[in-house]
Amino acid sequence: MAEVEIREENKVHARPRLITDTVMHYCPGCSHGTVHNLIAEVIDEMGLEDKAVGISPVGCAVFAYNYIDVDWVEAAHGRACAVATAVKRLHPNNMVFTYQGDGDLTAIGAGETIHAAARGENIVTIFINNSIYGMTGGQMSPTTLLGMRTATTPAGRDAALNGFPYKIMDMLTHLDGATYLTRQSVHTPAAVRKCKKAISKAFENAMAGNGYSMVEVVASCNSGWKLSPVEANRWMEENVMPNYVMGDVKCSTLPK
Amino acid sequence: MAEKDVRLMKGNEVIAHAAVHCGCDGYFGYPITPQSEVMETLMELRPWESTGMVVLQAESEIASINMVYGGAATGKKIMTSSSSPGVSLMSEGLSYIAACELPCLVVNCQRGGPGLGTIQPSQGDYMQACKGGGHGDYHLIVLAPSSVQEMYDFVGLSFDIAFKHRNPVMLLADGAIGQMMEKVVFSEQKPRLTDEEVAEQQKAWAATGKGQRGKSNVVTSLYLNPEELEGLNNRLQEKYNRIKAEEARWEEFMCDDAEYVLVAFGSSARICSAVVEQAREEGIKLGLMRPITLWPFPEKPLADMAARGVKGFMSVEMNAGQMVEDVRLAVEGKAAVEHYGRTGGVIFTPDEVLEALKNNLIK
Ligand SMILES: Cc1ncc(C[n+]2csc(CCOP(=O)(O)OP(=O)(O)O)c2C)c(N)n1
Ligand code: SF4
């Protein structure tokens, strides 16, 4: 096959410089890989390669450190915000971010997340909310929608039996220390571009010492949801996204 | 020479002073009796204004230990302190820290258990400290201070040992030593290492941001390949053997001609030295072996004493019989080994220990 020459002006995407050669273990169609690319691009564009320290979760993204070529600390399940708090306080000039799933962040790690936000730690949390525990095989998470089938809600989530889902970002809006809260998605090219802007803004907020930022990415887990990647995106648009206010939820400055 | 800086202070207070003096970079903790004075003293001292040390009250012991993990992962000198129930909450984090081979210091000012138990002193966490607590094959290095001066001295010593072996160290104190006031001699202020010095000294592993290093560092304990994880375990076991050979510390009191030997650490050892004196007055040739490191346990001096013909050992502990198992392993059946202990926060008197020695061992 003849080599196709891509003219610079026609190029819409290239592999980000800080994404390593390691083959990603994510299922095809998974949102994690897309968000990794965005983080890598933002770190590079903001010149933060030498200062970035990522905290990876226990969840499908545990190996984020194999894909984005910066320093990482792998945290125990749910504890990323505590780990990040210490790293940032000891290295105030570093760009410290956590990368967490909905089980990691809203179930076992809800306490650490809320308190890091309440204290106004100058860190960023990238929160991949795919409404399910991907890594352990598709069990219910606190963000699983009512009626949604998972391995532990085989008949669909029932409020009487399984409790109600909750939105941690909406709770965080009440905290003085949380100053930039934004809800994004990566299911269309336009959404991806917006999400990248939000990640940049969050990183700027942290580097400016303006408190805690969270970028929630409403995401799909096609394997856990037992749908094809295309069907999963459609299902997400029709069933998940209407539950959420998308876009910036809070932009403020730390109270004096 | 400058005059010595001598103070009268509580054990818990000197932990805080020692941390600042030895150039500690960060303390993360959560209040619990009987050790809350550690963080309270730090907040009074305001070391962030003098040495630049970070002090933070966390939302739980789970958060504290994971903050210690994060701080230690950047190559800095990090510590926490707590008491028994709080240390139980730290178990998962300690296992991660040991697996990632991160140096740090955890002070456990023990109180009586199980459960919520009591705020009175106890030595009921010996097993938890020395045999695991968390999951997997790992060890903390455990030091047992028995005076306020040792509370002070062992903070700097713990960090030296922790960094030498890249391993977490636990100072296993108890509520009695934590609350007791004694004379303490302060050392000179050591400067904290600069960020550049830390990044250079720990460049092989610390996650400080890539900086000038050129390659990224990752601190993790995840190994999906069984052979790789076995490799980590083999490396850890080699290290633990090295630590056993190099770090065992103990003190002997009147053991040279002893026919019977008490084995006791921390607060119990203080009482037992009075027992030895009382026994000697009665003509009983009694000695005291005080383990200073509980892990590695000083087996050799006990084995030597047993080989030399000591007739019996009594392990005296504020618990239902924990260290006595290690004494038995060291003595290997060559002499009788008994235990005497009180629990629940009850502290034994020298008289009752001597009585127990006569009833259980001398007969
Ligand atoms: C203390 C502890 N409890 C439970 C687990 C098992 N576990 C691993 S990942 C996970 C859930 C991950 O789900 P989520 O955070 O939503 O991330 P995803 O995999 O969907 O990206 C659980 C429960 C663990 N590793 N540690
Ligand atoms: S299980 Fe779900 S979250 Fe995990 S990699 Fe697959 S699609 Fe992504």
JSON list of N, CA and C and ligand atoms in Angstrom, two decimals, chain A residues 25-32 60 130 132 134-135 220-224, ligand 2:
[
{"chain": "A", "resi": 25, "resn": "HIS", "atom": "N", "xyz": [-4.47, -2.17, 28.27]},
{"chain": "A", "resi": 25, "resn": "HIS", "atom": "CA", "xyz": [-5.22, -3.39, 28.57]},
{"chain": "A", "resi": 25, "resn": "HIS", "atom": "C", "xyz": [-6.73, -3.15, 28.57]},
{"chain": "A", "resi": 26, "resn": "TYR", "atom": "N", "xyz": [-7.14, -1.91, 28.30]},
{"chain": "A", "resi": 26, "resn": "TYR", "atom": "CA", "xyz": [-8.58, -1.61, 28.36]},
{"chain": "A", "resi": 26, "resn": "TYR", "atom": "C", "xyz": [-9.34, -2.31, 27.25]},
{"chain": "A", "resi": 27, "resn": "CYS", "atom": "N", "xyz": [-10.62, -2.60, 27.53]},
{"chain": "A", "resi": 27, "resn": "CYS", "atom": "CA", "xyz": [-11.47, -3.21, 26.52]},
{"chain": "A", "resi": 27, "resn": "CYS", "atom": "C", "xyz": [-11.63, -2.21, 25.37]},
{"chain": "A", "resi": 28, "resn": "PRO", "atom": "N", "xyz": [-11.74, -2.70, 24.14]},
{"chain": "A", "resi": 28, "resn": "PRO", "atom": "CA", "xyz": [-11.98, -1.77, 23.03]},
{"chain": "A", "resi": 28, "resn": "PRO", "atom": "C", "xyz": [-13.26, -0.98, 23.32]},
{"chain": "A", "resi": 29, "resn": "GLY", "atom": "N", "xyz": [-13.23, 0.32, 23.09]},
{"chain": "A", "resi": 29, "resn": "GLY", "atom": "CA", "xyz": [-14.42, 1.14, 23.32]},
{"chain": "A", "resi": 29, "resn": "GLY", "atom": "C", "xyz": [-14.49, 1.73, 24.71]},
{"chain": "A", "resi": 30, "resn": "CYS", "atom": "N", "xyz": [-13.57, 1.37, 25.59]},
{"chain": "A", "resi": 30, "resn": "CYS", "atom": "CA", "xyz": [-13.60, 1.87, 26.97]},
{"chain": "A", "resi": 30, "resn": "CYS", "atom": "C", "xyz": [-13.21, 3.35, 27.01]},
{"chain": "A", "resi": 31, "resn": "SER", "atom": "N", "xyz": [-13.81, 4.08, 27.93]},
{"chain": "A", "resi": 31, "resn": "SER", "atom": "CA", "xyz": [-13.53, 5.52, 28.04]},
{"chain": "A", "resi": 31, "resn": "SER", "atom": "C", "xyz": [-12.16, 5.81, 28.66]},
{"chain": "A", "resi": 32, "resn": "HIS", "atom": "N", "xyz": [-11.62, 4.87, 29.44]},
{"chain": "A", "resi": 32, "resn": "HIS", "atom": "CA", "xyz": [-10.37, 5.15, 30.14]},
{"chain": "A", "resi": 32, "resn": "HIS", "atom": "C", "xyz": [-9.26, 5.62, 29.20]},
{"chain": "A", "resi": 60, "resn": "CYS", "atom": "N", "xyz": [-10.08, -0.51, 37.11]},
{"chain": "A", "resi": 60, "resn": "CYS", "atom": "CA", "xyz": [-9.51, -0.80, 35.79]},
{"chain": "A", "resi": 60, "resn": "CYS", "atom": "C", "xyz": [-8.31, 0.08, 35.47]},
{"chain": "A", "resi": 130, "resn": "ASN", "atom": "N", "xyz": [-18.41, 5.29, 35.43]},
{"chain": "A", "resi": 130, "resn": "ASN", "atom": "CA", "xyz": [-19.03, 4.39, 34.44]},
{"chain": "A", "resi": 130, "resn": "ASN", "atom": "C", "xyz": [-20.15, 3.56, 35.07]},
{"chain": "A", "resi": 132, "resn": "ILE", "atom": "N", "xyz": [-20.46, 1.44, 37.32]},
{"chain": "A", "resi": 132, "resn": "ILE", "atom": "CA", "xyz": [-20.31, 0.01, 37.61]},
{"chain": "A", "resi": 132, "resn": "ILE", "atom": "C", "xyz": [-18.88, -0.27, 38.08]},
{"chain": "A", "resi": 134, "resn": "GLY", "atom": "N", "xyz": [-15.96, -1.98, 37.06]},
{"chain": "A", "resi": 134, "resn": "GLY", "atom": "CA", "xyz": [-15.45, -2.66, 35.87]},
{"chain": "A", "resi": 134, "resn": "GLY", "atom": "C", "xyz": [-14.50, -3.78, 36.23]},
{"chain": "A", "resi": 135, "resn": "MET", "atom": "N", "xyz": [-13.50, -3.45, 37.02]},
{"chain": "A", "resi": 135, "resn": "MET", "atom": "CA", "xyz": [-12.38, -4.37, 37.23]},
{"chain": "A", "resi": 135, "resn": "MET", "atom": "C", "xyz": [-12.79, -5.70, 37.85]},
{"chain": "A", "resi": 220, "resn": "SER", "atom": "N", "xyz": [-18.70, 5.13, 29.81]},
{"chain": "A", "resi": 220, "resn": "SER", "atom": "CA", "xyz": [-19.33, 3.83, 29.60]},
{"chain": "A", "resi": 220, "resn": "SER", "atom": "C", "xyz": [-18.36, 2.73, 30.00]},
{"chain": "A", "resi": 221, "resn": "CYS", "atom": "N", "xyz": [-18.92, 1.59, 30.31]},
{"chain": "A", "resi": 221, "resn": "CYS", "atom": "CA", "xyz": [-18.11, 0.38, 30.54]},
{"chain": "A", "resi": 221, "resn": "CYS", "atom": "C", "xyz": [-18.83, -0.68, 29.73]},
{"chain": "A", "resi": 222, "resn": "ASN", "atom": "N", "xyz": [-18.48, -0.74, 28.45]},
{"chain": "A", "resi": 222, "resn": "ASN", "atom": "CA", "xyz": [-19.25, -1.62, 27.57]},
{"chain": "A", "resi": 222, "resn": "ASN", "atom": "C", "xyz": [-19.18, -3.07, 28.01]},
{"chain": "A", "resi": 223, "resn": "SER", "atom": "N", "xyz": [-18.03, -3.50, 28.54]},
{"chain": "A", "resi": 223, "resn": "SER", "atom": "CA", "xyz": [-17.93, -4.89, 28.99]},
{"chain": "A", "resi": 223, "resn": "SER", "atom": "C", "xyz": [-18.83, -5.14, 30.18]},
{"chain": "A", "resi": 224, "resn": "GLY", "atom": "N", "xyz": [-18.79, -4.25, 31.14]},
{"chain": "A", "resi": 224, "resn": "GLY", "atom": "CA", "xyz": [-19.61, -4.40, 32.34]},
{"chain": "A", "resi": 224, "resn": "GLY", "atom": "C", "xyz": [-21.09, -4.28, 32.01]},
{"chain": "C", "resi": 2, "resn": "SF4", "atom": "S1", "xyz": [-14.22, -3.49, 32.21]},
{"chain": "C", "resi": 2, "resn": "SF4", "atom": "FE1", "xyz": [-15.21, -1.56, 31.68]},
{"chain": "C", "resi": 2, "resn": "SF4", "atom": "S2", "xyz": [-13.98, 0.05, 32.66]},
{"chain": "C", "resi": 2, "resn": "SF4", "atom": "FE2", "xyz": [-12.76, -1.82, 32.63]},
{"chain": "C", "resi": 2, "resn": "SF4", "atom": "S3", "xyz": [-11.53, -1.69, 30.76]},
{"chain": "C", "resi": 2, "resn": "SF4", "atom": "FE3", "xyz": [-13.38, -2.84, 30.25]},
{"chain": "C", "resi": 2, "resn": "SF4", "atom": "S4", "xyz": [-14.81, -1.31, 29.50]},
{"chain": "C", "resi": 2, "resn": "SF4", "atom": "FE4", "xyz": [-13.20, -0.22, 30.57]}
]
